[in-house]
mmCIF file of C-alpha atoms (C1' of nucleotides) in Angstrom:
data_model
loop_
_atom_site.group_PDB
_atom_site.id
_atom_site.type_symbol
_atom_site.label_atom_id
_atom_site.label_comp_id
_atom_site.label_asym_id
_atom_site.label_seq_id
_atom_site.Cartn_x
_atom_site.Cartn_y
_atom_site.Cartn_z
ATOM 1 C CA MET Z 21 35.782 -27.641 2.853
ATOM 2 C CA SER Z 22 32.557 -28.757 3.897
ATOM 3 C CA ALA Z 23 30.399 -31.047 5.933
ATOM 4 C CA HIS Z 24 29.497 -33.843 3.397
ATOM 5 C CA ALA Z 25 29.837 -31.773 -0.063
ATOM 6 C CA SER Z 26 26.294 -32.480 -0.737
ATOM 7 C CA GLU Z 27 23.887 -31.340 1.702
ATOM 8 C CA GLN Z 28 24.349 -27.155 1.906
ATOM 9 C CA ILE Z 29 21.654 -26.552 -0.716
ATOM 10 C CA SER Z 30 18.696 -24.697 0.854
ATOM 11 C CA HIS Z 31 15.143 -26.030 0.272
ATOM 12 C CA PRO Z 32 11.984 -24.560 1.899
ATOM 13 C CA SER Z 33 10.308 -27.107 4.111
ATOM 14 C CA ARG Z 34 6.659 -28.392 3.192
ATOM 15 C CA ALA Z 35 5.237 -26.024 5.676
ATOM 16 C CA GLU Z 36 6.941 -23.054 4.047
ATOM 17 C CA LEU Z 37 5.580 -23.441 0.365
ATOM 18 C CA GLU Z 38 3.526 -20.428 -1.002
ATOM 19 C CA LEU Z 39 0.947 -20.368 -3.429
ATOM 20 C CA GLY Z 40 1.980 -17.251 -4.868
ATOM 21 C CA ALA Z 41 5.545 -18.197 -5.330
ATOM 22 C CA VAL Z 42 4.902 -21.748 -6.945
ATOM 23 C CA LEU Z 43 2.556 -19.791 -9.224
ATOM 24 C CA HIS Z 44 4.971 -17.505 -10.070
ATOM 25 C CA ALA Z 45 7.518 -20.027 -10.622
ATOM 26 C CA LEU Z 46 5.265 -21.690 -12.882
ATOM 27 C CA SER Z 47 4.235 -18.662 -14.912
ATOM 28 C CA ASP Z 48 7.627 -18.428 -16.681
ATOM 29 C CA PRO Z 49 7.436 -20.616 -20.078
ATOM 30 C CA LEU Z 50 11.153 -22.033 -19.617
ATOM 31 C CA ARG Z 51 10.501 -22.622 -15.914
ATOM 32 C CA LEU Z 52 7.277 -24.433 -17.253
ATOM 33 C CA LYS Z 53 9.246 -26.484 -19.808
ATOM 34 C CA ILE Z 54 11.713 -27.396 -17.075
ATOM 35 C CA VAL Z 55 9.130 -28.624 -14.818
ATOM 36 C CA ALA Z 56 7.317 -30.633 -17.829
ATOM 37 C CA GLU Z 57 10.465 -32.457 -18.728
ATOM 38 C CA LEU Z 58 11.115 -33.358 -14.958
ATOM 39 C CA ALA Z 59 7.692 -34.668 -14.868
ATOM 40 C CA SER Z 60 8.292 -36.885 -17.702
ATOM 41 C CA CYS Z 61 11.804 -38.241 -16.796
ATOM 42 C CA GLU Z 62 12.325 -39.283 -13.200
ATOM 43 C CA SER Z 63 15.112 -36.839 -12.393
ATOM 44 C CA SER Z 64 17.979 -35.031 -14.602
ATOM 45 C CA THR Z 65 20.748 -32.864 -14.607
ATOM 46 C CA CYS Z 66 20.495 -29.051 -15.365
ATOM 47 C CA GLY Z 67 22.279 -29.451 -18.562
ATOM 48 C CA SER Z 68 20.125 -32.534 -19.759
ATOM 49 C CA ILE Z 69 17.241 -30.238 -20.525
ATOM 50 C CA LYS Z 70 17.930 -28.226 -23.712
ATOM 51 C CA LEU Z 71 16.881 -24.550 -23.523
ATOM 52 C CA PRO Z 72 17.409 -21.631 -25.662
ATOM 53 C CA VAL Z 73 19.190 -19.583 -22.863
ATOM 54 C CA THR Z 74 22.823 -19.598 -21.499
ATOM 55 C CA LYS Z 75 23.838 -21.323 -18.808
ATOM 56 C CA SER Z 76 23.807 -18.635 -16.135
ATOM 57 C CA THR Z 77 20.060 -18.026 -17.030
ATOM 58 C CA CYS Z 78 19.527 -21.788 -16.743
ATOM 59 C CA THR Z 79 20.960 -21.893 -13.373
ATOM 60 C CA HIS Z 80 18.895 -18.927 -12.415
ATOM 61 C CA HIS Z 81 15.748 -20.698 -13.567
ATOM 62 C CA PHE Z 82 16.633 -23.982 -11.643
ATOM 63 C CA LYS Z 83 17.055 -21.567 -8.230
ATOM 64 C CA VAL Z 84 13.735 -20.048 -8.717
ATOM 65 C CA LEU Z 85 11.896 -23.258 -8.671
ATOM 66 C CA ARG Z 86 14.086 -24.627 -6.001
ATOM 67 C CA GLU Z 87 13.084 -21.620 -3.835
ATOM 68 C CA ALA Z 88 9.812 -22.048 -4.630
ATOM 69 C CA GLY Z 89 9.774 -25.389 -3.408
ATOM 70 C CA VAL Z 90 8.835 -27.071 -6.753
ATOM 71 C CA ILE Z 91 11.879 -28.946 -7.423
ATOM 72 C CA TYR Z 92 14.600 -30.498 -5.261
ATOM 73 C CA GLN Z 93 18.217 -30.222 -6.010
ATOM 74 C CA ARG Z 94 20.840 -32.831 -5.025
ATOM 75 C CA GLN Z 95 24.480 -32.796 -5.703
ATOM 76 C CA ARG Z 96 25.715 -35.795 -7.500
ATOM 77 C CA GLY Z 97 29.557 -35.541 -8.390
ATOM 78 C CA THR Z 98 30.107 -32.480 -10.596
ATOM 79 C CA SER Z 99 26.352 -32.156 -11.543
ATOM 80 C CA ARG Z 100 23.159 -31.527 -10.032
ATOM 81 C CA LEU Z 101 20.095 -34.194 -10.006
ATOM 82 C CA ASN Z 102 16.915 -32.260 -10.171
ATOM 83 C CA SER Z 103 13.457 -33.722 -9.318
ATOM 84 C CA LEU Z 104 10.006 -32.395 -8.693
ATOM 85 C CA ARG Z 105 8.638 -32.267 -5.451
ATOM 86 C CA ARG Z 106 5.380 -34.145 -5.996
ATOM 87 C CA ASP Z 107 4.577 -35.307 -2.582
ATOM 88 C CA ASP Z 108 5.240 -31.871 -0.695
ATOM 89 C CA LEU Z 109 3.570 -30.043 -3.524
ATOM 90 C CA GLU Z 110 0.338 -32.351 -3.573
ATOM 91 C CA ALA Z 111 0.000 -31.877 0.252
ATOM 92 C CA ARG Z 112 0.204 -28.370 0.306
ATOM 93 C CA PHE Z 113 -1.602 -27.415 -3.077
ATOM 94 C CA PRO Z 114 -3.492 -30.764 -4.066
ATOM 95 C CA GLY Z 115 -4.027 -31.269 -7.671
ATOM 96 C CA LEU Z 116 -2.157 -28.077 -8.712
ATOM 97 C CA LEU Z 117 1.075 -29.639 -10.376
ATOM 98 C CA ASP Z 118 -0.923 -32.353 -12.497
ATOM 99 C CA THR Z 119 -3.606 -29.571 -13.242
ATOM 100 C CA VAL Z 120 -0.821 -27.062 -14.649
ATOM 101 C CA LEU Z 121 1.009 -29.696 -16.319
ATOM 102 C CA HIS Z 122 -1.927 -31.096 -18.059
ATOM 103 C CA ALA Z 123 -3.066 -27.598 -18.823
ATOM 104 C CA ALA Z 124 0.665 -26.833 -20.408
ATOM 105 C CA HIS Z 125 0.498 -30.302 -22.470
ATOM 106 C CA PRO Z 126 -2.941 -31.241 -22.811
ATOM 107 C CA ARG Z 127 -1.723 -34.615 -24.460
ATOM 108 C CA ARG Z 128 -0.458 -36.096 -21.361
ATOM 109 C CA LYS Z 129 -2.920 -37.765 -19.271
ATOM 110 C CA LEU Z 130 -4.019 -36.071 -15.995
ATOM 111 C CA GLN Z 131 -3.601 -38.883 -13.577
ATOM 112 C CA PRO Z 132 -0.965 -41.326 -14.527
ATOM 113 C CA ALA Z 133 -2.403 -44.037 -12.200
ATOM 114 C CA MET J 21 -20.391 9.759 -28.568
ATOM 115 C CA SER J 22 -20.132 5.829 -28.584
ATOM 116 C CA ALA J 23 -21.582 2.932 -30.246
ATOM 117 C CA HIS J 24 -23.736 1.429 -27.453
ATOM 118 C CA ALA J 25 -21.468 2.596 -24.333
ATOM 119 C CA SER J 26 -21.153 -0.875 -23.099
ATOM 120 C CA GLU J 27 -19.449 -3.004 -25.137
ATOM 121 C CA GLN J 28 -15.992 -1.915 -26.196
ATOM 122 C CA ILE J 29 -14.136 -3.609 -23.427
ATOM 123 C CA SER J 30 -11.547 -6.242 -25.003
ATOM 124 C CA HIS J 31 -11.369 -9.351 -23.702
ATOM 125 C CA PRO J 32 -9.339 -12.509 -25.065
ATOM 126 C CA SER J 33 -11.325 -15.323 -26.833
ATOM 127 C CA ARG J 34 -11.163 -18.707 -25.306
ATOM 128 C CA ALA J 35 -8.895 -19.814 -27.619
ATOM 129 C CA GLU J 36 -6.460 -17.004 -26.905
ATOM 130 C CA LEU J 37 -6.221 -18.068 -22.944
ATOM 131 C CA GLU J 38 -2.531 -18.552 -22.064
ATOM 132 C CA LEU J 39 -1.487 -20.549 -19.368
ATOM 133 C CA GLY J 40 1.428 -18.299 -18.574
ATOM 134 C CA ALA J 41 -0.532 -15.221 -18.491
ATOM 135 C CA VAL J 42 -3.088 -16.821 -16.046
ATOM 136 C CA LEU J 43 -0.658 -18.367 -13.763
ATOM 137 C CA HIS J 44 1.265 -14.833 -13.578
ATOM 138 C CA ALA J 45 -2.321 -13.083 -13.101
ATOM 139 C CA LEU J 46 -2.989 -15.341 -10.044
ATOM 140 C CA SER J 47 0.331 -15.025 -8.670
ATOM 141 C CA ASP J 48 -0.107 -11.796 -7.222
ATOM 142 C CA PRO J 49 -1.897 -11.931 -3.495
ATOM 143 C CA LEU J 50 -4.140 -8.890 -4.281
ATOM 144 C CA ARG J 51 -5.490 -10.685 -7.530
ATOM 145 C CA LEU J 52 -5.808 -13.905 -5.630
ATOM 146 C CA LYS J 53 -7.957 -12.310 -3.429
ATOM 147 C CA ILE J 54 -10.260 -10.416 -5.847
ATOM 148 C CA VAL J 55 -10.711 -13.997 -7.799
ATOM 149 C CA ALA J 56 -11.421 -15.857 -4.394
ATOM 150 C CA GLU J 57 -14.062 -12.984 -3.656
ATOM 151 C CA LEU J 58 -15.679 -13.385 -7.205
ATOM 152 C CA ALA J 59 -15.938 -17.031 -6.517
ATOM 153 C CA SER J 60 -17.732 -16.745 -3.481
ATOM 154 C CA CYS J 61 -20.204 -14.003 -4.684
ATOM 155 C CA GLU J 62 -21.397 -14.483 -8.391
ATOM 156 C CA SER J 63 -20.311 -10.875 -9.709
ATOM 157 C CA SER J 64 -19.689 -7.721 -8.154
ATOM 158 C CA THR J 65 -18.467 -4.325 -8.913
ATOM 159 C CA CYS J 66 -14.732 -3.167 -8.648
ATOM 160 C CA GLY J 67 -15.434 -1.043 -5.502
ATOM 161 C CA SER J 68 -17.220 -3.859 -3.797
ATOM 162 C CA ILE J 69 -14.207 -5.599 -2.924
ATOM 163 C CA LYS J 70 -12.151 -3.831 -0.359
ATOM 164 C CA LEU J 71 -8.487 -4.117 -0.908
ATOM 165 C CA PRO J 72 -5.519 -2.107 0.819
ATOM 166 C CA VAL J 73 -4.832 -0.195 -2.349
ATOM 167 C CA THR J 74 -5.859 3.030 -4.255
ATOM 168 C CA LYS J 75 -8.230 3.040 -6.838
ATOM 169 C CA SER J 76 -6.036 3.319 -9.553
ATOM 170 C CA THR J 77 -4.154 0.171 -8.624
ATOM 171 C CA CYS J 78 -7.414 -1.499 -7.952
ATOM 172 C CA THR J 79 -8.085 -0.956 -11.729
ATOM 173 C CA HIS J 80 -4.793 -2.100 -12.781
ATOM 174 C CA HIS J 81 -5.227 -5.419 -11.045
ATOM 175 C CA PHE J 82 -8.845 -6.092 -12.769
ATOM 176 C CA LYS J 83 -7.229 -5.424 -16.106
ATOM 177 C CA VAL J 84 -4.458 -7.630 -15.481
ATOM 178 C CA LEU J 85 -7.123 -10.323 -14.879
ATOM 179 C CA ARG J 86 -9.407 -9.577 -17.732
ATOM 180 C CA GLU J 87 -6.601 -9.467 -20.051
ATOM 181 C CA ALA J 88 -5.423 -12.708 -18.847
ATOM 182 C CA GLY J 89 -9.005 -14.034 -19.272
ATOM 183 C CA VAL J 90 -9.709 -14.613 -16.010
ATOM 184 C CA ILE J 91 -12.601 -12.418 -15.574
ATOM 185 C CA TYR J 92 -15.091 -10.757 -17.663
ATOM 186 C CA GLN J 93 -16.294 -7.185 -17.279
ATOM 187 C CA ARG J 94 -19.169 -5.827 -18.210
ATOM 188 C CA GLN J 95 -20.351 -2.040 -17.870
ATOM 189 C CA ARG J 96 -23.424 -1.448 -15.918
ATOM 190 C CA GLY J 97 -24.389 2.405 -15.598
ATOM 191 C CA THR J 98 -21.343 3.901 -13.553
ATOM 192 C CA SER J 99 -20.207 0.813 -12.340
ATOM 193 C CA ARG J 100 -18.543 -2.278 -13.793
ATOM 194 C CA LEU J 101 -19.473 -5.897 -13.024
ATOM 195 C CA ASN J 102 -17.114 -8.393 -12.857
ATOM 196 C CA SER J 103 -17.133 -12.001 -13.164
ATOM 197 C CA LEU J 104 -15.367 -15.288 -13.333
ATOM 198 C CA ARG J 105 -14.893 -16.798 -16.808
ATOM 199 C CA ARG J 106 -15.185 -20.095 -15.172
ATOM 200 C CA ASP J 107 -16.498 -21.790 -18.212
ATOM 201 C CA ASP J 108 -13.747 -20.618 -20.373
ATOM 202 C CA LEU J 109 -11.012 -21.551 -17.793
ATOM 203 C CA GLU J 110 -12.519 -24.817 -17.389
ATOM 204 C CA ALA J 111 -12.636 -25.673 -20.947
ATOM 205 C CA ARG J 112 -8.818 -24.609 -21.755
ATOM 206 C CA PHE J 113 -7.234 -25.612 -18.489
ATOM 207 C CA PRO J 114 -9.318 -27.744 -17.039
ATOM 208 C CA GLY J 115 -9.618 -27.936 -13.103
ATOM 209 C CA LEU J 116 -6.961 -24.930 -12.857
ATOM 210 C CA LEU J 117 -9.395 -22.408 -10.931
ATOM 211 C CA ASP J 118 -10.754 -24.656 -8.677
ATOM 212 C CA THR J 119 -7.310 -26.074 -7.683
ATOM 213 C CA VAL J 120 -5.870 -22.630 -7.186
ATOM 214 C CA LEU J 121 -8.944 -21.356 -5.517
ATOM 215 C CA HIS J 122 -8.988 -24.409 -3.183
ATOM 216 C CA ALA J 123 -5.023 -24.156 -2.541
ATOM 217 C CA ALA J 124 -5.512 -20.502 -1.470
ATOM 218 C CA HIS J 125 -8.264 -21.006 0.822
ATOM 219 C CA PRO J 126 -8.337 -24.833 1.790
ATOM 220 C CA ARG J 127 -11.397 -24.260 3.880
ATOM 221 C CA ARG J 128 -13.701 -24.168 0.835
ATOM 222 C CA LYS J 129 -14.768 -27.362 -0.714
ATOM 223 C CA LEU J 130 -12.834 -28.268 -4.074
ATOM 224 C CA GLN J 131 -15.838 -29.168 -6.325
ATOM 225 C CA PRO J 132 -19.072 -26.895 -5.067
ATOM 226 C CA ALA J 133 -21.126 -29.599 -7.077
ATOM 227 C "C1'" DC T 26 49.667 -32.379 -11.377
ATOM 228 C "C1'" DG T 27 46.725 -29.978 -14.976
ATOM 229 C "C1'" DC T 28 42.516 -29.758 -17.797
ATOM 230 C "C1'" DT T 29 38.079 -30.297 -18.819
ATOM 231 C "C1'" DC T 30 33.245 -30.369 -17.256
ATOM 232 C "C1'" DA T 31 28.750 -28.897 -14.688
ATOM 233 C "C1'" DC T 32 27.332 -25.563 -12.758
ATOM 234 C "C1'" DT T 33 27.044 -21.170 -9.158
ATOM 235 C "C1'" DA T 34 27.892 -16.375 -7.948
ATOM 236 C "C1'" DC T 35 27.901 -11.629 -8.804
ATOM 237 C "C1'" DG T 36 27.253 -7.685 -11.328
ATOM 238 C "C1'" DA T 37 25.075 -5.668 -15.114
ATOM 239 C "C1'" DC T 38 21.415 -4.381 -18.751
ATOM 240 C "C1'" DG T 39 16.824 -3.486 -20.360
ATOM 241 C "C1'" DA T 40 11.786 -4.520 -19.437
ATOM 242 C "C1'" DT T 41 8.228 -5.443 -16.927
ATOM 243 C "C1'" DC T 42 5.466 -4.920 -12.436
ATOM 244 C "C1'" DG T 43 3.162 -2.941 -8.380
ATOM 245 C "C1'" DT T 44 2.237 0.881 -6.770
ATOM 246 C "C1'" DC T 45 0.702 6.249 -6.628
ATOM 247 C "C1'" DG T 46 -1.431 10.920 -7.821
ATOM 248 C "C1'" DT T 47 -3.670 13.658 -10.995
ATOM 249 C "C1'" DA T 48 -6.563 14.120 -14.555
ATOM 250 C "C1'" DC T 49 -10.478 12.844 -16.896
ATOM 251 C "C1'" DA T 50 -15.078 10.340 -18.487
ATOM 252 C "C1'" DA T 51 -19.778 8.819 -17.962
ATOM 253 C "C1'" DT T 52 -23.356 7.786 -15.463
ATOM 254 C "C1'" DC T 53 -27.256 8.668 -11.717
ATOM 255 C "C1'" DG T 54 -29.854 11.860 -8.498
ATOM 256 C "C1'" DC T 55 -30.802 16.467 -6.882
ATOM 257 C "C1'" DG I 20 -28.097 22.054 -15.330
ATOM 258 C "C1'" DC I 21 -24.821 20.558 -10.757
ATOM 259 C "C1'" DG I 22 -22.541 17.542 -8.138
ATOM 260 C "C1'" DA I 23 -21.367 12.791 -6.586
ATOM 261 C "C1'" DT I 24 -20.267 8.417 -7.457
ATOM 262 C "C1'" DT I 25 -17.421 4.732 -10.231
ATOM 263 C "C1'" DG I 26 -13.976 3.661 -12.459
ATOM 264 C "C1'" DT I 27 -10.118 4.763 -16.389
ATOM 265 C "C1'" DA I 28 -5.870 6.716 -18.490
ATOM 266 C "C1'" DC I 29 -1.587 8.449 -18.281
ATOM 267 C "C1'" DG I 30 3.101 9.182 -16.224
ATOM 268 C "C1'" DA I 31 6.177 8.471 -12.578
ATOM 269 C "C1'" DC I 32 8.720 6.203 -9.121
ATOM 270 C "C1'" DG I 33 11.365 2.020 -7.150
ATOM 271 C "C1'" DA I 34 11.275 -3.106 -7.148
ATOM 272 C "C1'" DT I 35 11.632 -6.992 -9.336
ATOM 273 C "C1'" DC I 36 12.287 -9.984 -13.412
ATOM 274 C "C1'" DG I 37 14.764 -12.110 -17.117
ATOM 275 C "C1'" DT I 38 18.812 -12.143 -19.723
ATOM 276 C "C1'" DC I 39 23.785 -12.184 -20.326
ATOM 277 C "C1'" DG I 40 29.027 -12.268 -19.426
ATOM 278 C "C1'" DT I 41 32.844 -12.934 -16.783
ATOM 279 C "C1'" DA I 42 35.154 -15.371 -13.042
ATOM 280 C "C1'" DG I 43 34.874 -18.828 -9.609
ATOM 281 C "C1'" DT I 44 34.309 -23.838 -7.264
ATOM 282 C "C1'" DG I 45 34.655 -28.482 -7.194
ATOM 283 C "C1'" DA I 46 34.744 -33.118 -8.984
ATOM 284 C "C1'" DG I 47 36.736 -36.291 -12.022
ATOM 285 C "C1'" DC I 48 40.115 -37.947 -15.495
ATOM 286 C "C1'" DG I 49 44.312 -38.025 -18.403
#
DNA sequence: CGCTCACTACGACGATCGTCGTACAATCGC
DNA sequence: GCGATTGTACGACGATCGTCGTAGTGAGCG
């Protein structure tokens, strides 16, 4: 009983992104790990990232990231595909994501291209 | 009754800086404002930055920033001089401070030099 | 159909956060 | 000395946070 069964997940628009919310979302080690993971594999399901917490907590963290505008979630069958909102983040806060990612894992190169 | 009456304020060493703590410190709008202010004037006292909170709260925020390693505090007479730990931040998390500052106030130029 | 899988929603819990007021300490100028 | 100024320390408060468990939804497969 839904429109298209895949597009009722709410995301903030690019213009709605708030620095405070993004920084807060990234200030948690678990969420930072999720973001780092997402940055290396193009996109993945919630379950494909192994975290030392229960599923509910996992859902919670993905929700925080989504509501801060850091990630985009798309329903795909029974699972949910997550991807970084690189373009939107770059447009509103240039360099922020790469800088934070690099600070978190100094081994990765700052600008992939 | 103190050693030198001016150097018992504890600061984390450069190596001790943690990304999570720094991001958390910067995720509060008031603290972000303090940091932005400190970035424009070389250094200033706690009272010289006008904030819509009481003195205790102000002290609290400066303490959070100091303990995260974002600012350095030095006693100077009855007041306390605050300055950004630009070099240490740059060494541990290259570009982070400038990126966040620029994201907070897009009008400022990214790299002053 | 019924079962499993992937995930969400809701309520609970202790911990931390941001705020405040009061009380206190140290320095400066009179 | 006294008082004013600048800031800290401590305790309190409500709000939010991170975590969990339980229950539920919806897609896919036998």
